[in-house]
Amino acid sequence: QVQLVESGGGLVQAGGSLRLSCAASGLTFSSYNMGWFRQAPGKEREFVAAITWNGGTTPYAASVKGRFTISRDNAKNSVYLQMNSLKPEDTAVYYCAARYNVRGIVTSASGWPDWGQGTQVTVSS
């Protein structure tokens, strides 16, 4: 059974940084593409960033490109999201997701079968 556990969320001032981590178990991690999504109150879950099984492709949402960086360590079964220059509109619950590497990256949340429980990120103005 796939388990994804996020950590690293918290409260930060605008302009600050946070690094989210997601530890994966119950899967052959190096065969999975990994993604980060977020969901703000009253809004739908939205794509933030993803990374292919080998780290070769890393698409980002336009709203975070240039500020966020996704990375992975296959030896540690972990994926990370470095978030810099945070804005109040980045406030959301951030979720880690896993998808077996078939047909590349998809940015729709419905295309990702496995999810973590989420970690809250709050950016104050």
Coordinates of C-alpha atoms in Angstrom, one line a residue, residues 26-125:
G26 CA 5.0 0.9 -0.2
L27 CA 6.1 1.6 -3.8
T28 CA 9.1 1.3 -6.1
F29 CA 9.8 5.0 -5.8
S30 CA 12.1 5.2 -8.8
S31 CA 9.3 4.0 -11.1
Y32 CA 6.9 6.8 -10.0
N33 CA 6.4 10.3 -11.1
M34 CA 5.8 12.6 -8.2
G35 CA 3.8 15.8 -7.9
W36 CA 2.8 18.6 -5.5
F37 CA -0.7 20.0 -5.5
R38 CA -2.4 22.6 -3.3
Q39 CA -5.9 23.4 -2.2
A40 CA -7.0 26.7 -0.7
P41 CA -10.3 27.0 1.2
G42 CA -13.2 27.1 -1.1
K43 CA -11.1 26.3 -4.2
E44 CA -10.3 23.2 -6.2
R45 CA -7.1 21.3 -5.8
E46 CA -4.6 22.7 -8.2
F47 CA -1.3 21.5 -9.8
V48 CA 1.9 23.1 -8.4
A49 CA 4.8 21.0 -9.8
A50 CA 5.8 17.5 -10.8
I51 CA 8.9 15.6 -11.4
T52 CA 9.5 12.5 -13.6
W53 CA 10.9 9.2 -12.2
N54 CA 14.4 10.2 -13.1
G55 CA 14.1 13.9 -12.4
G56 CA 14.5 14.7 -16.1
T57 CA 11.3 16.7 -16.5
T58 CA 9.9 19.2 -14.0
P59 CA 6.8 21.2 -15.1
Y60 CA 5.5 24.0 -12.9
A61 CA 2.3 25.9 -12.6
A62 CA 2.7 29.4 -14.1
S63 CA 1.9 31.0 -10.7
V64 CA 5.0 29.4 -9.0
K65 CA 7.5 29.1 -11.8
G66 CA 10.7 30.8 -10.9
R67 CA 9.9 30.7 -7.1
F68 CA 9.4 27.0 -6.4
T69 CA 11.7 24.1 -7.1
I70 CA 10.8 20.5 -7.1
S71 CA 13.5 17.8 -6.6
R72 CA 13.7 14.2 -5.6
D73 CA 16.1 11.7 -3.9
N74 CA 15.4 8.2 -5.1
A75 CA 17.8 6.8 -2.6
K76 CA 15.7 8.3 0.2
N77 CA 12.3 7.7 -1.4
S78 CA 11.6 11.4 -1.0
V79 CA 10.4 14.4 -3.0
Y80 CA 10.9 18.0 -2.0
L81 CA 9.4 21.4 -2.8
Q82 CA 11.5 24.4 -2.1
M83 CA 9.3 27.5 -1.9
N84 CA 10.9 30.9 -2.1
S85 CA 9.5 34.4 -2.3
L86 CA 6.3 33.2 -0.8
K87 CA 3.1 35.2 -1.3
P88 CA -0.1 35.3 0.7
E89 CA -1.9 33.7 -2.3
D90 CA 0.4 30.6 -1.8
T91 CA -1.6 29.9 1.4
A92 CA -3.1 26.4 1.1
V93 CA -2.9 22.8 2.1
Y94 CA -0.1 21.2 0.1
Y95 CA -0.4 17.6 -1.0
C96 CA 2.2 15.1 -2.3
A97 CA 1.0 12.7 -5.0
A98 CA 2.4 9.7 -6.8
R99 CA 1.6 8.2 -10.2
Y100 CA 3.3 5.2 -11.8
N101 CA 5.3 6.4 -14.8
V102 CA 2.9 5.7 -17.6
R103 CA 2.3 8.4 -20.3
G104 CA 4.4 11.0 -18.6
I105 CA 3.2 13.9 -16.3
V106 CA -0.4 14.8 -16.0
T107 CA -1.4 18.1 -14.3
S108 CA -5.0 17.1 -13.4
A109 CA -5.4 16.0 -9.9
S110 CA -7.8 13.2 -11.1
G111 CA -4.8 11.6 -12.8
W112 CA -2.9 10.9 -9.6
P113 CA -4.1 7.8 -7.7
D114 CA -2.1 8.1 -4.5
W115 CA -2.0 11.1 -2.1
G116 CA -0.6 12.2 1.2
Q117 CA -2.6 13.7 4.0
G118 CA -1.4 17.3 3.3
T119 CA 0.6 19.9 5.2
Q120 CA -0.7 23.5 5.8
V121 CA 1.3 26.4 4.5
T122 CA 0.2 29.8 5.6
V123 CA 1.8 33.0 4.3
S124 CA 1.1 36.2 6.2
S125 CA 1.2 39.6 4.6

